[in-house]
mmCIF file of C-alpha atoms and ligand atoms in Angstrom:
data_model
loop_
_atom_site.group_PDB
_atom_site.id
_atom_site.type_symbol
_atom_site.label_atom_id
_atom_site.label_comp_id
_atom_site.label_asym_id
_atom_site.label_seq_id
_atom_site.Cartn_x
_atom_site.Cartn_y
_atom_site.Cartn_z
ATOM 1 C CA MET A 1 122.819 222.403 144.463
ATOM 2 C CA LYS A 2 122.791 226.095 145.349
ATOM 3 C CA VAL A 3 120.658 228.044 142.926
ATOM 4 C CA ALA A 4 118.502 230.921 142.758
ATOM 5 C CA PHE A 5 116.107 232.271 140.038
ATOM 6 C CA LEU A 6 115.938 235.386 138.627
ATOM 7 C CA GLY A 7 113.082 237.113 136.324
ATOM 8 C CA PRO A 8 110.389 239.768 136.249
ATOM 9 C CA PRO A 9 106.930 238.826 138.043
ATOM 10 C CA GLY A 10 105.247 236.179 136.283
ATOM 11 C CA ALA A 11 107.957 234.648 134.349
ATOM 12 C CA GLY A 12 107.858 231.296 135.398
ATOM 13 C CA LYS A 13 110.021 231.261 138.484
ATOM 14 C CA GLY A 14 107.979 229.535 140.863
ATOM 15 C CA THR A 15 106.450 226.941 138.707
ATOM 16 C CA GLN A 16 110.130 225.820 137.521
ATOM 17 C CA ALA A 17 111.292 226.409 141.148
ATOM 18 C CA GLN A 18 108.236 223.625 142.726
ATOM 19 C CA ALA A 19 109.197 221.140 139.970
ATOM 20 C CA VAL A 20 112.963 221.332 140.537
ATOM 21 C CA SER A 21 112.494 221.164 144.317
ATOM 22 C CA ARG A 22 109.948 217.696 143.820
ATOM 23 C CA GLU A 23 112.183 216.090 141.591
ATOM 24 C CA ARG A 24 115.844 216.784 143.335
ATOM 25 C CA LYS A 25 114.249 217.043 146.465
ATOM 26 C CA VAL A 26 115.818 220.713 147.499
ATOM 27 C CA PRO A 27 114.175 222.944 149.419
ATOM 28 C CA HIS A 28 112.341 225.574 147.614
ATOM 29 C CA ILE A 29 112.396 228.779 149.532
ATOM 30 C CA SER A 30 109.745 231.446 147.558
ATOM 31 C CA THR A 31 110.620 235.165 149.808
ATOM 32 C CA GLY A 32 106.694 236.022 147.997
ATOM 33 C CA ASP A 33 105.232 233.076 149.574
ATOM 34 C CA ILE A 34 106.835 233.421 153.041
ATOM 35 C CA LEU A 35 105.723 236.985 153.098
ATOM 36 C CA ARG A 36 102.125 236.523 151.703
ATOM 37 C CA GLU A 37 101.726 233.931 154.694
ATOM 38 C CA ALA A 38 102.961 236.401 156.967
ATOM 39 C CA VAL A 39 100.819 238.888 155.979
ATOM 40 C CA GLN A 40 97.706 236.218 155.959
ATOM 41 C CA THR A 41 98.677 234.934 159.467
ATOM 42 C CA GLY A 42 99.367 238.714 160.705
ATOM 43 C CA THR A 43 102.808 237.862 162.091
ATOM 44 C CA PRO A 44 104.947 241.224 162.912
ATOM 45 C CA THR A 45 107.013 240.704 159.847
ATOM 46 C CA GLY A 46 103.253 240.398 157.803
ATOM 47 C CA LEU A 47 102.328 243.482 159.359
ATOM 48 C CA LYS A 48 105.251 245.394 157.930
ATOM 49 C CA ALA A 49 105.410 243.724 154.710
ATOM 50 C CA ARG A 50 101.498 244.049 154.285
ATOM 51 C CA ALA A 51 101.508 247.454 152.451
ATOM 52 C CA TYR A 52 104.430 246.914 150.588
ATOM 53 C CA VAL A 53 103.447 243.372 149.260
ATOM 54 C CA THR A 54 99.559 244.868 148.246
ATOM 55 C CA ALA A 55 101.163 247.937 146.627
ATOM 56 C CA GLY A 56 103.387 245.531 144.529
ATOM 57 C CA LYS A 57 106.403 247.323 145.843
ATOM 58 C CA LEU A 58 109.594 245.553 147.519
ATOM 59 C CA VAL A 59 109.812 245.307 151.259
ATOM 60 C CA PRO A 60 112.475 246.985 152.663
ATOM 61 C CA ASP A 61 116.046 244.706 151.969
ATOM 62 C CA GLU A 62 116.288 244.286 155.975
ATOM 63 C CA ILE A 63 113.249 242.237 156.591
ATOM 64 C CA VAL A 64 113.803 240.200 153.676
ATOM 65 C CA VAL A 65 117.336 239.569 154.572
ATOM 66 C CA ASP A 66 116.717 238.152 157.919
ATOM 67 C CA ILE A 67 114.078 236.349 156.860
ATOM 68 C CA VAL A 68 115.998 234.383 154.336
ATOM 69 C CA ALA A 69 119.028 234.304 156.732
ATOM 70 C CA GLU A 70 116.696 232.739 158.812
ATOM 71 C CA ARG A 71 115.485 230.157 156.527
ATOM 72 C CA LEU A 72 119.432 229.460 154.947
ATOM 73 C CA ALA A 73 120.433 228.162 158.204
ATOM 74 C CA ARG A 74 117.755 225.657 159.002
ATOM 75 C CA PRO A 75 119.723 221.692 158.670
ATOM 76 C CA ASP A 76 117.914 221.080 155.523
ATOM 77 C CA CYS A 77 119.449 223.731 153.455
ATOM 78 C CA LYS A 78 122.983 222.555 154.211
ATOM 79 C CA GLN A 79 122.971 220.638 151.056
ATOM 80 C CA GLY A 80 121.225 222.904 148.844
ATOM 81 C CA PHE A 81 118.549 225.413 148.304
ATOM 82 C CA LEU A 82 116.340 227.249 145.511
ATOM 83 C CA LEU A 83 115.978 230.804 146.489
ATOM 84 C CA ASP A 84 112.784 232.198 144.153
ATOM 85 C CA GLY A 85 112.516 235.614 144.361
ATOM 86 C CA PHE A 86 115.740 236.529 146.393
ATOM 87 C CA PRO A 87 117.872 238.340 145.639
ATOM 88 C CA ARG A 88 115.908 241.272 144.131
ATOM 89 C CA THR A 89 118.278 244.314 144.814
ATOM 90 C CA LEU A 90 121.702 244.642 145.005
ATOM 91 C CA GLY A 91 121.822 245.008 148.717
ATOM 92 C CA GLN A 92 119.888 241.777 148.848
ATOM 93 C CA ALA A 93 122.593 240.139 146.731
ATOM 94 C CA LYS A 94 125.627 241.588 148.339
ATOM 95 C CA ALA A 95 124.099 240.541 151.908
ATOM 96 C CA LEU A 96 123.166 236.913 150.267
ATOM 97 C CA ASP A 97 127.122 236.722 149.417
ATOM 98 C CA ALA A 98 127.860 237.290 152.622
ATOM 99 C CA ILE A 99 125.201 235.309 154.564
ATOM 100 C CA LEU A 100 126.768 232.301 152.312
ATOM 101 C CA ALA A 101 130.304 233.123 153.034
ATOM 102 C CA LYS A 102 130.216 232.806 156.889
ATOM 103 C CA SER A 103 129.244 228.923 156.153
ATOM 104 C CA SER A 104 131.758 228.755 153.368
ATOM 105 C CA MET A 105 129.186 228.610 150.826
ATOM 106 C CA ARG A 106 128.389 230.303 147.608
ATOM 107 C CA LEU A 107 125.943 230.701 144.788
ATOM 108 C CA ASP A 108 126.391 227.787 142.222
ATOM 109 C CA ALA A 109 124.519 229.602 139.286
ATOM 110 C CA MET A 110 121.583 232.242 138.948
ATOM 111 C CA LEU A 111 118.845 230.989 136.777
ATOM 112 C CA TYR A 112 117.477 234.335 135.037
ATOM 113 C CA TYR A 113 114.216 233.592 132.965
ATOM 114 C CA ALA A 114 113.638 235.632 130.087
ATOM 115 C CA VAL A 115 110.929 236.860 128.854
ATOM 116 C CA SER A 116 108.792 239.387 127.275
ATOM 117 C CA ASP A 117 105.669 241.812 128.736
ATOM 118 C CA GLU A 118 103.169 240.648 126.683
ATOM 119 C CA VAL A 119 103.767 237.148 128.376
ATOM 120 C CA VAL A 120 104.103 238.355 131.573
ATOM 121 C CA VAL A 121 100.697 240.003 131.646
ATOM 122 C CA ASP A 122 99.143 236.938 129.893
ATOM 123 C CA ARG A 123 100.316 234.937 132.129
ATOM 124 C CA ILE A 124 99.684 236.460 135.502
ATOM 125 C CA SER A 125 96.355 237.341 134.225
ATOM 126 C CA GLY A 126 95.294 233.805 134.026
ATOM 127 C CA ARG A 127 97.021 232.682 137.347
ATOM 128 C CA ARG A 128 95.170 230.203 140.048
ATOM 129 C CA LEU A 129 97.100 228.982 143.225
ATOM 130 C CA CYS A 130 95.742 226.397 145.428
ATOM 131 C CA LYS A 131 94.413 227.705 148.634
ATOM 132 C CA SER A 132 95.391 224.366 150.878
ATOM 133 C CA CYS A 133 98.503 223.194 149.213
ATOM 134 C CA GLY A 134 99.568 226.244 146.651
ATOM 135 C CA ALA A 135 99.684 224.594 143.473
ATOM 136 C CA ASN A 136 100.451 226.906 140.648
ATOM 137 C CA TYR A 137 97.761 226.355 137.499
ATOM 138 C CA HIS A 138 96.598 228.712 134.554
ATOM 139 C CA VAL A 139 93.175 228.887 133.251
ATOM 140 C CA LYS A 140 94.766 228.560 129.877
ATOM 141 C CA TYR A 141 98.151 226.714 129.627
ATOM 142 C CA ILE A 142 97.952 224.431 133.107
ATOM 143 C CA ALA A 143 94.380 224.376 133.384
ATOM 144 C CA PRO A 144 93.017 222.197 136.747
ATOM 145 C CA ARG A 145 90.892 219.080 135.247
ATOM 146 C CA LYS A 146 88.116 220.655 137.029
ATOM 147 C CA SER A 147 87.703 224.380 136.950
ATOM 148 C CA GLY A 148 88.355 226.108 140.389
ATOM 149 C CA VAL A 149 89.769 222.842 141.940
ATOM 150 C CA CYS A 150 93.118 221.445 142.831
ATOM 151 C CA ASP A 151 93.742 218.841 141.057
ATOM 152 C CA ARG A 152 96.084 217.647 143.493
ATOM 153 C CA CYS A 153 93.977 218.166 146.940
ATOM 154 C CA GLY A 154 91.092 219.333 145.862
ATOM 155 C CA GLY A 155 91.483 222.628 147.350
ATOM 156 C CA GLY A 156 89.794 226.000 145.856
ATOM 157 C CA LEU A 157 91.713 227.836 143.411
ATOM 158 C CA TYR A 158 91.755 231.582 143.709
ATOM 159 C CA GLN A 159 94.048 234.682 142.502
ATOM 160 C CA ARG A 160 96.474 236.537 144.032
ATOM 161 C CA ALA A 161 95.467 239.779 145.486
ATOM 162 C CA ASP A 162 98.732 241.398 143.858
ATOM 163 C CA ASP A 163 97.727 240.033 140.632
ATOM 164 C CA LYS A 164 95.551 242.805 139.319
ATOM 165 C CA PRO A 165 96.719 244.959 136.667
ATOM 166 C CA GLU A 166 97.251 247.889 137.981
ATOM 167 C CA THR A 167 99.582 246.169 140.814
ATOM 168 C CA VAL A 168 101.214 244.371 137.957
ATOM 169 C CA LYS A 169 102.009 247.413 136.081
ATOM 170 C CA GLU A 170 103.561 248.560 139.173
ATOM 171 C CA ARG A 171 105.294 245.127 139.899
ATOM 172 C CA LEU A 172 106.924 245.643 136.202
ATOM 173 C CA ARG A 173 108.031 248.474 137.006
ATOM 174 C CA VAL A 174 109.810 247.873 140.166
ATOM 175 C CA TYR A 175 111.381 244.747 138.363
ATOM 176 C CA ARG A 176 113.042 247.416 135.914
ATOM 177 C CA GLU A 177 114.266 249.838 138.660
ATOM 178 C CA GLN A 178 115.269 247.603 141.206
ATOM 179 C CA THR A 179 116.261 244.113 140.072
ATOM 180 C CA ALA A 180 116.933 244.000 136.192
ATOM 181 C CA GLU A 181 120.719 245.579 137.287
ATOM 182 C CA LEU A 182 120.899 242.046 138.950
ATOM 183 C CA ILE A 183 121.309 240.651 135.417
ATOM 184 C CA ASP A 184 124.565 242.383 135.171
ATOM 185 C CA TYR A 185 125.620 241.823 138.403
ATOM 186 C CA TYR A 186 125.566 237.731 138.209
ATOM 187 C CA ARG A 187 126.847 237.960 134.516
ATOM 188 C CA ALA A 188 129.810 240.177 136.182
ATOM 189 C CA ASN A 189 130.416 237.094 138.413
ATOM 190 C CA GLY A 190 130.149 234.324 135.941
ATOM 191 C CA LEU A 191 127.035 232.736 137.778
ATOM 192 C CA LEU A 192 124.244 234.079 135.589
ATOM 193 C CA LYS A 193 122.556 231.400 133.221
ATOM 194 C CA GLU A 194 120.195 233.024 130.428
ATOM 195 C CA ILE A 195 117.094 230.830 130.130
ATOM 196 C CA SER A 196 114.446 231.630 127.408
ATOM 197 C CA ALA A 197 111.466 231.599 129.636
ATOM 198 C CA ASP A 198 108.985 232.341 126.536
ATOM 199 C CA ASN A 199 108.245 228.877 125.657
ATOM 200 C CA SER A 200 106.255 226.032 126.845
ATOM 201 C CA VAL A 201 106.898 224.884 130.609
ATOM 202 C CA GLU A 202 107.796 221.688 129.294
ATOM 203 C CA ALA A 203 110.647 223.550 127.141
ATOM 204 C CA VAL A 204 111.479 225.715 129.847
ATOM 205 C CA ARG A 205 111.837 222.722 132.372
ATOM 206 C CA ALA A 206 114.059 221.163 129.559
ATOM 207 C CA ASP A 207 116.368 224.056 129.266
ATOM 208 C CA THR A 208 116.147 224.346 133.630
ATOM 209 C CA ASN A 209 117.563 220.981 133.398
ATOM 210 C CA ARG A 210 120.045 221.344 131.256
ATOM 211 C CA VAL A 211 121.617 224.006 133.108
ATOM 212 C CA LEU A 212 121.129 222.264 136.495
ATOM 213 C CA ASP A 213 122.903 218.854 135.025
ATOM 214 C CA ALA A 214 125.599 221.072 134.132
ATOM 215 C CA VAL A 215 125.648 222.933 137.404
ATOM 216 C CA ALA A 216 125.708 219.553 139.612
ATOM 217 C CA VAL A 217 128.658 218.221 137.499
ATOM 218 C CA ARG A 218 130.900 221.148 138.263
HETATM 219 P P1 AP5 B 301 106.556 237.219 144.053
HETATM 220 O O1 AP5 B 301 105.651 236.394 144.653
HETATM 221 O O2 AP5 B 301 108.108 236.529 144.169
HETATM 222 O O3 AP5 B 301 106.274 237.765 143.081
HETATM 223 P P2 AP5 B 301 106.725 237.751 141.512
HETATM 224 O O4 AP5 B 301 108.888 237.575 141.652
HETATM 225 O O5 AP5 B 301 106.622 238.949 141.285
HETATM 226 O O6 AP5 B 301 106.464 236.586 140.596
HETATM 227 P P3 AP5 B 301 105.840 235.928 140.584
HETATM 228 O O7 AP5 B 301 104.723 234.719 142.096
HETATM 229 O O8 AP5 B 301 104.809 236.945 140.451
HETATM 230 O O9 AP5 B 301 106.021 235.152 139.016
HETATM 231 P P4 AP5 B 301 106.922 233.785 138.880
HETATM 232 O O10 AP5 B 301 107.890 233.978 138.078
HETATM 233 O O11 AP5 B 301 107.060 233.004 140.073
HETATM 234 O O12 AP5 B 301 105.581 232.873 138.024
HETATM 235 P P5 AP5 B 301 104.989 231.849 137.907
HETATM 236 O O13 AP5 B 301 105.896 230.434 137.733
HETATM 237 O O14 AP5 B 301 103.752 231.819 139.134
HETATM 238 O O15 AP5 B 301 106.662 238.618 144.935
HETATM 239 C C1 AP5 B 301 105.373 239.122 145.180
HETATM 240 C C2 AP5 B 301 105.774 239.945 146.175
HETATM 241 O O16 AP5 B 301 106.615 239.983 147.656
HETATM 242 C C3 AP5 B 301 106.994 241.137 145.436
HETATM 243 O O17 AP5 B 301 106.012 242.129 144.821
HETATM 244 C C4 AP5 B 301 107.134 242.220 146.728
HETATM 245 O O18 AP5 B 301 106.180 243.064 147.553
HETATM 246 C C5 AP5 B 301 107.569 240.915 147.883
HETATM 247 N N1 AP5 B 301 108.503 240.223 147.791
HETATM 248 C C6 AP5 B 301 108.721 239.080 147.625
HETATM 249 N N2 AP5 B 301 110.319 238.816 147.692
HETATM 250 C C7 AP5 B 301 111.013 239.923 147.959
HETATM 251 C C8 AP5 B 301 112.367 240.514 147.827
HETATM 252 N N3 AP5 B 301 113.537 239.499 147.520
HETATM 253 N N4 AP5 B 301 112.451 241.502 148.098
HETATM 254 C C9 AP5 B 301 111.846 242.477 148.627
HETATM 255 N N5 AP5 B 301 110.080 241.988 148.329
HETATM 256 C C10 AP5 B 301 109.874 240.805 147.627
HETATM 257 O O19 AP5 B 301 103.780 231.952 136.613
HETATM 258 C C11 AP5 B 301 102.935 232.745 136.375
HETATM 259 C C12 AP5 B 301 101.851 231.959 135.613
HETATM 260 O O20 AP5 B 301 102.290 231.711 134.414
HETATM 261 C C13 AP5 B 301 100.963 230.811 136.582
HETATM 262 O O21 AP5 B 301 99.783 230.911 136.453
HETATM 263 C C14 AP5 B 301 101.843 229.520 135.698
HETATM 264 O O22 AP5 B 301 101.054 228.416 136.091
HETATM 265 C C15 AP5 B 301 102.226 230.211 134.280
HETATM 266 N N6 AP5 B 301 103.062 229.860 133.760
HETATM 267 C C16 AP5 B 301 104.387 229.337 134.181
HETATM 268 N N7 AP5 B 301 105.233 229.305 133.232
HETATM 269 C C17 AP5 B 301 104.571 228.958 131.974
HETATM 270 C C18 AP5 B 301 105.001 228.950 131.030
HETATM 271 N N8 AP5 B 301 105.971 228.511 130.387
HETATM 272 N N9 AP5 B 301 104.128 228.654 129.819
HETATM 273 C C19 AP5 B 301 102.438 229.289 130.326
HETATM 274 N N10 AP5 B 301 102.146 229.107 131.530
HETATM 275 C C20 AP5 B 301 103.100 229.076 132.212
#
């Protein structure tokens, strides 16, 4: 299963991708997670990416494409992968086609999570993540049993630095300007599968699984 997840910030891509990865044992590759870790640990890539991520802007294509090419070349991606947050520009989409073609592969589907701006703001403002295992919560919709503590590993929960209202506004603007055109690109090549992401996590998961089951039997 070679699938990518597209949609505005906060649409629920990461939540769904984490669940699919667990259930179907397919590696989850989130460029946002990789970049945040690089920034936090101060790697050369992290030092280059820091200002973009903090401002809610896209990291330049050449940096992100190299990260993804290196990750997809690892043995665990031979049977499949879930790309979350990549590609995000037309340049990245074309680079992905070229990376996969080199290994005689192609994407099976692009899952597009369609959601309204109101829902995006509500979801992002309540998002909390575990410092230790990365588990994803929402203070209202996916609340941990004990406030501020991860159910899975007991780690502390935190709010992402780029989830501040001003940065979210910028991320939405950047999405509309640079990423939304990918909807037409993947519709034109027949890979786009639209999922209504305004619904509950369980309903979106059921729709996601329906799409993935159809992709798996093709
Ligand atoms: P990235 O981490 O990819 O952020 P994003 O695309 O803006 O997406 P988010 O992680 O904010 O949201 P999501 O859709 O995964 O939602 P989630 O599942 O968490 O990128 C961050 C930055 O890195 C970018 O701004 C850029 O600087 C850089 N970057 C990354 N990739 C790049 C690339 N390819 N090129 C260049 N730069 C790149 O859900 C949100 C909240 O809602 C959570 O609290 C969750 O629990 C809750 N929730 C989820 N689904 C539901 C539901 N159905 N009902 C109720 N609550 C829900």
